[in-house]
Tab-separated table of C-alpha atoms in Angstrom:
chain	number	residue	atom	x	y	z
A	1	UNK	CA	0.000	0.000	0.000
A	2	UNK	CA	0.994	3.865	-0.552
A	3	UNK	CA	0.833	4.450	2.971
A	4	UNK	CA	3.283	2.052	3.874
A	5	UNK	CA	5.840	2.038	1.246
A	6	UNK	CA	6.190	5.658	1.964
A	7	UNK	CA	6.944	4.961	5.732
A	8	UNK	CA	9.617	2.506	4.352
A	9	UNK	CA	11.503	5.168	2.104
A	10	UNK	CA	11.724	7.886	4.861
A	11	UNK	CA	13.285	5.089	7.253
A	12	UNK	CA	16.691	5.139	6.592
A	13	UNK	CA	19.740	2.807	7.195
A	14	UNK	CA	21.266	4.159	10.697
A	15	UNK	CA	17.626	4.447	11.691
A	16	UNK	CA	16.373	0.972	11.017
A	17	UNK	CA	19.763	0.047	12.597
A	18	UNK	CA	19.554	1.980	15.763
A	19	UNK	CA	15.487	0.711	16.450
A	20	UNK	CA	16.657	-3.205	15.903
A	21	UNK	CA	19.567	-2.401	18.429
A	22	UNK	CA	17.134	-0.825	20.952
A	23	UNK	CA	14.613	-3.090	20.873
A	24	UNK	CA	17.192	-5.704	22.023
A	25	UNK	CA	18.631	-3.757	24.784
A	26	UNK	CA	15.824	-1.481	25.496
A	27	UNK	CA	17.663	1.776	26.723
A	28	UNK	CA	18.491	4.842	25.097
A	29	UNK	CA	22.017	5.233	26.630
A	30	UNK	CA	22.965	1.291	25.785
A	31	UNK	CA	21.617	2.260	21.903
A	32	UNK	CA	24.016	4.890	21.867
A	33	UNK	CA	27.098	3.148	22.973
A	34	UNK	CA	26.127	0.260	20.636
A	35	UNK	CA	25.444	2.421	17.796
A	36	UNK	CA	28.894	4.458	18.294
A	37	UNK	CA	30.774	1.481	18.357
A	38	UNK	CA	29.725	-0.715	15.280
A	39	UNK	CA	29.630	2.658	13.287
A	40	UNK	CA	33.238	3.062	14.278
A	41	UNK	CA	34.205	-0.601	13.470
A	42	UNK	CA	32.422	-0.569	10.177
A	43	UNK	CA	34.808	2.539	9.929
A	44	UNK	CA	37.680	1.235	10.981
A	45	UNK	CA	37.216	-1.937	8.674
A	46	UNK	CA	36.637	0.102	5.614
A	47	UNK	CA	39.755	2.126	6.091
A	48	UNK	CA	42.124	-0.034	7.347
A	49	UNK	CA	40.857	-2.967	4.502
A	50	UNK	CA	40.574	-0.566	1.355
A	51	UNK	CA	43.852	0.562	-0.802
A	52	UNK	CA	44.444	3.800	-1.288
A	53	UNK	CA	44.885	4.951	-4.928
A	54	UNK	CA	47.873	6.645	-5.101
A	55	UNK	CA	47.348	9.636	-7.709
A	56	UNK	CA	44.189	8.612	-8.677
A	57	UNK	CA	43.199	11.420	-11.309
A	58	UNK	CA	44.869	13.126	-14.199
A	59	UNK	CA	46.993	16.069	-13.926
A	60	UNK	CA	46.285	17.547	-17.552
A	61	UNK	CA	43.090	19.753	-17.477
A	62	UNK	CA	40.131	17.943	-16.419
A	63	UNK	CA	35.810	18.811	-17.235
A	64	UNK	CA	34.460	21.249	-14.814
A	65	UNK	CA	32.512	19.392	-11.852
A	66	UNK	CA	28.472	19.085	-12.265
A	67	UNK	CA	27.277	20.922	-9.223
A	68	UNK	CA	25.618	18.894	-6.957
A	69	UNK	CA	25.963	15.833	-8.681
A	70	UNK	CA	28.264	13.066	-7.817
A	71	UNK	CA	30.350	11.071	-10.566
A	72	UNK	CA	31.896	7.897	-9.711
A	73	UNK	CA	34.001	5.265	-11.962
A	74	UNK	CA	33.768	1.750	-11.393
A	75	UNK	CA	36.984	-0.818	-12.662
A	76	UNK	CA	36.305	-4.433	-11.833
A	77	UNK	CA	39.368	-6.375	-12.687
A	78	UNK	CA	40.446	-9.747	-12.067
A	79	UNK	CA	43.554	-8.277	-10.217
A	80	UNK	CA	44.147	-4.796	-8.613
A	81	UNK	CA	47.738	-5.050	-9.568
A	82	UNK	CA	47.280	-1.935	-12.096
A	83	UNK	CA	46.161	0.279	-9.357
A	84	UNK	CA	47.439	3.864	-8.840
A	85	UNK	CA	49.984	5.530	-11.612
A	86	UNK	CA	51.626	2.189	-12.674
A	87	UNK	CA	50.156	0.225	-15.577
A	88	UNK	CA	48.816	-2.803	-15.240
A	89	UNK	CA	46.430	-5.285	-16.287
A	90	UNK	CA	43.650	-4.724	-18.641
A	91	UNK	CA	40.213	-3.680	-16.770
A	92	UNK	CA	37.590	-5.685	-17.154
A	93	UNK	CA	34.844	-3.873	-16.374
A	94	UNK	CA	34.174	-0.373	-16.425
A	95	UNK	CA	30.964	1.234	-14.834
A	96	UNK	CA	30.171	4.936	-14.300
A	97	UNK	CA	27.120	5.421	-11.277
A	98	UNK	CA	26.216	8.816	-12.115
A	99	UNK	CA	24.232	10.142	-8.659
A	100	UNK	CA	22.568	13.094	-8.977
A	101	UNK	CA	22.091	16.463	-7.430
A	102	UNK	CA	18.710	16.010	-5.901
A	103	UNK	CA	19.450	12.086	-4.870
A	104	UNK	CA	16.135	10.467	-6.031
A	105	UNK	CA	17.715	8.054	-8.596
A	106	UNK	CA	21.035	6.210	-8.790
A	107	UNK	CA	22.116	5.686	-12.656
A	108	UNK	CA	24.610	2.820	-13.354
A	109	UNK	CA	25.924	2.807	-16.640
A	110	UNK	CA	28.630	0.076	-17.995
A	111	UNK	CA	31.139	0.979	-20.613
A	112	UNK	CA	31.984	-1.674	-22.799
A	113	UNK	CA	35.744	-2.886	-22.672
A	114	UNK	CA	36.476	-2.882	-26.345
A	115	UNK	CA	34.709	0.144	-27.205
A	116	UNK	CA	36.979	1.914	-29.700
A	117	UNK	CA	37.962	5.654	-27.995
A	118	UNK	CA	40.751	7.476	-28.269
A	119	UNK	CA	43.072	7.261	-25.314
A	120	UNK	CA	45.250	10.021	-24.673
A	121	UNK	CA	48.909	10.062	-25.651
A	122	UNK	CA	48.063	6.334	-27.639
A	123	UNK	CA	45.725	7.342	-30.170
A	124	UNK	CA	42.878	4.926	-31.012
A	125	UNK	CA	41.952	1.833	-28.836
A	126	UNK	CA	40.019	-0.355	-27.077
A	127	UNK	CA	39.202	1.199	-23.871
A	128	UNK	CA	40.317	-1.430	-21.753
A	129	UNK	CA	43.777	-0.451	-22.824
A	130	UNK	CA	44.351	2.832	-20.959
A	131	UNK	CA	44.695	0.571	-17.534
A	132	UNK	CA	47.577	-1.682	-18.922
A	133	UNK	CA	49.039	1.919	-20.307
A	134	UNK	CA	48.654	4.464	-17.349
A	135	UNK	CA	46.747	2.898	-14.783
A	136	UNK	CA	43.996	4.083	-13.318
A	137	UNK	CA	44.944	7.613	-14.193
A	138	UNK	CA	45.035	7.247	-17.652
A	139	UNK	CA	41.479	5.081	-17.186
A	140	UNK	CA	39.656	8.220	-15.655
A	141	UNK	CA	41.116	10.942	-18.587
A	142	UNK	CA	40.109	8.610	-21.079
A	143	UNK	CA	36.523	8.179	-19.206
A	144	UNK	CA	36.603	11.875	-19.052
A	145	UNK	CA	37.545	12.666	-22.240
A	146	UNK	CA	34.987	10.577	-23.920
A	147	UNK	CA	32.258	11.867	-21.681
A	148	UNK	CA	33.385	15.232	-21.208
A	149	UNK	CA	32.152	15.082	-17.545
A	150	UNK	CA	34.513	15.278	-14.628
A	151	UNK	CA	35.026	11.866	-12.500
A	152	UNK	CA	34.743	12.833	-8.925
A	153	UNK	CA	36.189	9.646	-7.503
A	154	UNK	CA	36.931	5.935	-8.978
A	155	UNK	CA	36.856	2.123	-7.022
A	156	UNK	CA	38.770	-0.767	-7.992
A	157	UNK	CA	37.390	-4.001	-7.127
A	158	UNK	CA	38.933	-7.291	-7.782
A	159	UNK	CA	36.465	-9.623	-9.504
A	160	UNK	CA	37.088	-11.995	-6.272
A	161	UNK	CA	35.066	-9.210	-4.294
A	162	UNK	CA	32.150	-10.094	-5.992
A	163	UNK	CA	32.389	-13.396	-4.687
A	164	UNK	CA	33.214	-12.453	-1.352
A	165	UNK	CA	30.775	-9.522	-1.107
A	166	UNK	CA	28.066	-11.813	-2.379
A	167	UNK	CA	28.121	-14.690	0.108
A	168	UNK	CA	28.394	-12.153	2.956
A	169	UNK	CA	24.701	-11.342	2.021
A	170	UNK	CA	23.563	-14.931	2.351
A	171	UNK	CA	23.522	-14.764	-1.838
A	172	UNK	CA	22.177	-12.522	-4.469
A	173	UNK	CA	19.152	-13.183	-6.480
A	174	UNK	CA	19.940	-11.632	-10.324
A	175	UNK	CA	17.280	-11.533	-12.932
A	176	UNK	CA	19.469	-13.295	-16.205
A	177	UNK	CA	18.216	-11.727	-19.776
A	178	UNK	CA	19.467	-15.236	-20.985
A	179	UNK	CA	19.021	-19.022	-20.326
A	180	UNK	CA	22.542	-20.218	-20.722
A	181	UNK	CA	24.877	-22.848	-18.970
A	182	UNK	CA	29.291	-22.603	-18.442
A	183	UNK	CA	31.168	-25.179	-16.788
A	184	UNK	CA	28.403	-27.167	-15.743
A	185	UNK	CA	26.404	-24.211	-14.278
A	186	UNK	CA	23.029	-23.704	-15.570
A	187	UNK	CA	21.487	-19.975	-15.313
A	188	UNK	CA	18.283	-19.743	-16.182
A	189	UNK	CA	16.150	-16.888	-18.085
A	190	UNK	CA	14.929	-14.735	-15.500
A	191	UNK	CA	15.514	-15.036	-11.607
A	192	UNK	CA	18.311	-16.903	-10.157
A	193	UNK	CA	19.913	-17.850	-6.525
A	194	UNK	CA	23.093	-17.238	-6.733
A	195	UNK	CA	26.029	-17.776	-4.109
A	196	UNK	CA	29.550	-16.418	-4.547
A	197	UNK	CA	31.193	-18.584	-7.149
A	198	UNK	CA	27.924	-18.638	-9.199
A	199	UNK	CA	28.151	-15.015	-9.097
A	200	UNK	CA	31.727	-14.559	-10.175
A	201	UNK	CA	30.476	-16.939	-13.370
A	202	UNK	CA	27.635	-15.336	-13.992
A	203	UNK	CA	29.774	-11.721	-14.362
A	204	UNK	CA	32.663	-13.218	-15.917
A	205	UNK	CA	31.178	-15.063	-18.830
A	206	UNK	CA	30.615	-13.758	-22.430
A	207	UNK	CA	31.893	-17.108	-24.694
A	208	UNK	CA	28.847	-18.421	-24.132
A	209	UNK	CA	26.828	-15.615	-26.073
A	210	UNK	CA	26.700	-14.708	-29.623
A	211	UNK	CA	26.697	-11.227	-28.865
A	212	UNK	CA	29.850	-11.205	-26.267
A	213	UNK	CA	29.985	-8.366	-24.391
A	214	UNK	CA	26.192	-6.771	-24.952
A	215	UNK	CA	25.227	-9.853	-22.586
A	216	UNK	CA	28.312	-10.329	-20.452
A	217	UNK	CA	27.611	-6.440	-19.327
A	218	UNK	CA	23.803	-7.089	-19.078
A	219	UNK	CA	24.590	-10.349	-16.633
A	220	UNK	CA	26.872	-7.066	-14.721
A	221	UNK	CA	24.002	-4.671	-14.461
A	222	UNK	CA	21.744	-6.942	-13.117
A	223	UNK	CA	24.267	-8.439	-10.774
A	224	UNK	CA	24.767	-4.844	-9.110
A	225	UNK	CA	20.843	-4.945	-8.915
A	226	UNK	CA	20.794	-7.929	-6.920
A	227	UNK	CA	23.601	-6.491	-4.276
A	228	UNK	CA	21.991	-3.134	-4.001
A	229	UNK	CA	18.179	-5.452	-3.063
A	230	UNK	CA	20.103	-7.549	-0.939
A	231	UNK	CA	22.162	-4.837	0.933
A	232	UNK	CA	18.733	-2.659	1.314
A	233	UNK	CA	17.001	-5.870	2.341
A	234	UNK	CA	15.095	-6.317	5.827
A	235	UNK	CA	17.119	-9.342	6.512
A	236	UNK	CA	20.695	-6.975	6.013
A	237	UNK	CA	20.033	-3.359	7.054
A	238	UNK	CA	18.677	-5.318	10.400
A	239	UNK	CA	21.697	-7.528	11.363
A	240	UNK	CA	24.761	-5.869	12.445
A	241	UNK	CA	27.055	-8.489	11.953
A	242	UNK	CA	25.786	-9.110	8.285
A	243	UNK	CA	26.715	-5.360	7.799
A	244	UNK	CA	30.120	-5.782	9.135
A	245	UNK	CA	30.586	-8.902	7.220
A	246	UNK	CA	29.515	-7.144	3.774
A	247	UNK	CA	31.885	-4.039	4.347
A	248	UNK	CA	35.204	-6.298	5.368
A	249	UNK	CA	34.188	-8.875	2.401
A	250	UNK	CA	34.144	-5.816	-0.038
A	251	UNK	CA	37.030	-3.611	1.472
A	252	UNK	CA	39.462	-5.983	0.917
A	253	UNK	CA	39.111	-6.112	-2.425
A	254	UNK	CA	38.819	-2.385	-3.129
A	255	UNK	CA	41.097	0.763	-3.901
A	256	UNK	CA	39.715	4.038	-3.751
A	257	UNK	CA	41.026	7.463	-4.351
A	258	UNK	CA	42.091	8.859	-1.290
A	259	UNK	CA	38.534	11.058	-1.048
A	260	UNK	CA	36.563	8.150	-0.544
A	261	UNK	CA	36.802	7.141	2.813
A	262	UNK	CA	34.216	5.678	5.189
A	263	UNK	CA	33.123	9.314	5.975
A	264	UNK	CA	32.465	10.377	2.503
A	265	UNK	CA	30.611	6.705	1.940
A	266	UNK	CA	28.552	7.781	4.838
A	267	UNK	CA	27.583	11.005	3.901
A	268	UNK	CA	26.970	9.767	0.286
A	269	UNK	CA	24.845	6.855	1.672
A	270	UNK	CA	22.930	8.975	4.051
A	271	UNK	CA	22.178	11.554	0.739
A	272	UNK	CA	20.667	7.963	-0.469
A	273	UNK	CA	18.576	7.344	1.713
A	274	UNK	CA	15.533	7.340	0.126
A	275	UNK	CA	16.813	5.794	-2.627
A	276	UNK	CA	15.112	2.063	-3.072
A	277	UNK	CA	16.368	-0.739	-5.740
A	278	UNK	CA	13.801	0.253	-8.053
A	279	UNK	CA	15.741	3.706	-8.798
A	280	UNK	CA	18.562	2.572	-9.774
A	281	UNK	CA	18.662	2.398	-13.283
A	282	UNK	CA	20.930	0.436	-15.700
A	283	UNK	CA	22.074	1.466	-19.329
A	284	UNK	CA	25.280	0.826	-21.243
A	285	UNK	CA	27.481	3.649	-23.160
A	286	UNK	CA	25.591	3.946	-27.156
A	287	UNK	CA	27.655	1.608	-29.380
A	288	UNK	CA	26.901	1.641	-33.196
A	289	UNK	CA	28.220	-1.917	-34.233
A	290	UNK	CA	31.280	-3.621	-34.243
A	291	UNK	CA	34.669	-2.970	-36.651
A	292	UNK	CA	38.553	-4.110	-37.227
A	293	UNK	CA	41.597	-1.743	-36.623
A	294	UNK	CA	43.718	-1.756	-39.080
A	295	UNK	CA	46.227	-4.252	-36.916
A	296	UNK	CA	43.389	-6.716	-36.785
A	297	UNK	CA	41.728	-5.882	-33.353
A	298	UNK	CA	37.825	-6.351	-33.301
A	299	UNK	CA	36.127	-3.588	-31.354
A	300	UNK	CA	32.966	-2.320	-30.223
A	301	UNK	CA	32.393	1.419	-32.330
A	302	UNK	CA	30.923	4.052	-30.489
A	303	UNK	CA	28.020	5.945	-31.179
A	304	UNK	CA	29.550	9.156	-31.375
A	305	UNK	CA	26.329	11.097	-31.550
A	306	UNK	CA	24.594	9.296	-28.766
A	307	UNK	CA	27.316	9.965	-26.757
A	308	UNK	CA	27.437	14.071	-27.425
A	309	UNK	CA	23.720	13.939	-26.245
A	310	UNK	CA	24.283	11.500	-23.297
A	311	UNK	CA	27.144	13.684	-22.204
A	312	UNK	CA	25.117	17.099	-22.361
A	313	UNK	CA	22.540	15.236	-20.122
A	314	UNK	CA	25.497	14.518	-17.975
A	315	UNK	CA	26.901	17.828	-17.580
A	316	UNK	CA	23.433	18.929	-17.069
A	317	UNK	CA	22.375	16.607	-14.814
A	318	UNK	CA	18.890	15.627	-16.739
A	319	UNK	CA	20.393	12.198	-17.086
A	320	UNK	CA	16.889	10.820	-16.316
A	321	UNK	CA	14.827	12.754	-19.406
A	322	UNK	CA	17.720	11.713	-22.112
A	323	UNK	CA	17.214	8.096	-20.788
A	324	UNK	CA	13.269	8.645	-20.999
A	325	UNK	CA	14.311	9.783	-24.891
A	326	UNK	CA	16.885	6.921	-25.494
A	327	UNK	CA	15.490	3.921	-23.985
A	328	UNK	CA	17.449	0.953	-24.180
């Protein structure tokens, strides 16, 4: 009903936390204490767990911030070995969540890794490149570049976080666009139970499709759905240690840029707060069709006039009403 639904948006995380605590211990000063010190473990385990990206950003000129809004650039990788200035290996994954100024919606959009951009310095490429050539430096000017929007920070996960971060929720249930089955595990066309090493299949795969990539990044998308239900579900925001499980599962797999620390998560998370699963929404970067470099590389083409428009609703923050014009 209305009614209630409503009451469940305007309760948010600390609170439902807080009221599970109390009713357990029953006084106000005992709530306190309790509250106080999980908040400052959950603190402690983020910070002390999670790498620090050392020169995390570009130094040439970068886009002008979108005021109010948050940018943030996602690298999954099967190794966090490229992290900071250094090059590495080849990112996997690429995801920007786009949050914007008035925090009602949560936009996730994946950026295919051989989508054919030019990297700066290299010329042409597959995207992926730029984190085997600079790092994750290089990986958020050529983001930047190609959107024309300013990154305000970047994660690195290790593809092993997914695992981990999955099974500290008790599993993830993912919605599959396909019916499809790898190494003898059968996913099936719609909803699926997933535990931790079903989940790092389910991401990792793309042989098994005719279409590669399009469905590999799909399978992503809808993945990150099933972690942001199952972190906003009754049975996590009200069980402490599941929360404290979640963040040390997923810290210590993840770098950040040195602006991301468990305060700024906080204050991001608390902007959130009435935020459900259903708004976030999922898209991936235009692409017009696939080609071959002139060395023989097969790559994703980008649809360079999609993209203008997508990044003028970025800059603008009206990401929602070009998405409403573009549906994919």
């Amino acid at each position: 009903m209305p009614g209630r639904r409503t009451a469940r948006r305007r309760r948010p995380f600390l609170v439902a936390l807080i009221a599970t605590v109390g009713a357990l211990v029953g006084t106000a000063a005992v709530i306190a204490v309790v509250a106080s010190v999980f908040i400052g473990g959950l603190a402690r385990s983020y910070d002390r767990n999670s790498d620090v990206i050392a020169d995390a950003f570009p130094t040439a000129d970068r886009p002008a911030a979108t005021d109010g809004a948050e940018n943030i650039l996602l690298i999954g990788s099967d190794s966090r070995s490229g992290a900071g200035t250094a090059g590495g290996g080849r990112s996997d994954t690429l995801m920007l969540a786009h949050v914007p100024a008035d925090r009602k919606a949560v936009y996730l959009m994946s950026i295919m890794r051989d989508s054919w951009v030019d990297v700066p310095g290299h010329g042409t490429a597959k995207i992926n490149a730029a984190s085997s050539w600079g790092g994750v430096p290089l990986t958020v000017q050529t983001v930047e570049q190609l959107l024309d929007v300013r990154i305000d920070h970047v994660a690195e996960i290790d593809f092993a976080g997914f695992e981990g971060m999955t099974d500290a929720l008790g599993g993830v249930t993912v919605q599959s666009p396909k019916d499809f089955t790898v190494r003898g595990q059968h996913f099936v066309a719609g909803a699926n139970r997933l535990d931790g090493a079903q989940a790092l299949t389910f991401v990792r795969e793309r042989h098994a499709f005719a279409d590669a990539d399009h469905t590999r990044v799909e399978n992503q998308q809808a993945f990150m759905r099933g972690i942001v239900d199952g972190v906003l579900s009754k049975g996590t925001i009200t069980n402490p240690g599941r929360i404290q499980d979640f963040v040390t599962a997923t810290s210590k797999y993840l770098s950040v840029d040195a602006g991301l620390d468990f305060q700024a998560l906080v204050g991001l998370g608390w902007s959130l707060r009435d935020v459900r699963p259903s708004d976030l929404q999922t898209f991936t970067l235009p692409t017009a069709g696939g080609g071959t470099s002139a060395d023989g590389q097969s790559y994703v083409a980008v649809d360079t006039g999609a993209v203008q428009s997508l990044s003028s609703a970025l800059r603008s923050d009206d990401l929602g009403r070009w998405l409403q014009d573009n549906p994919h």
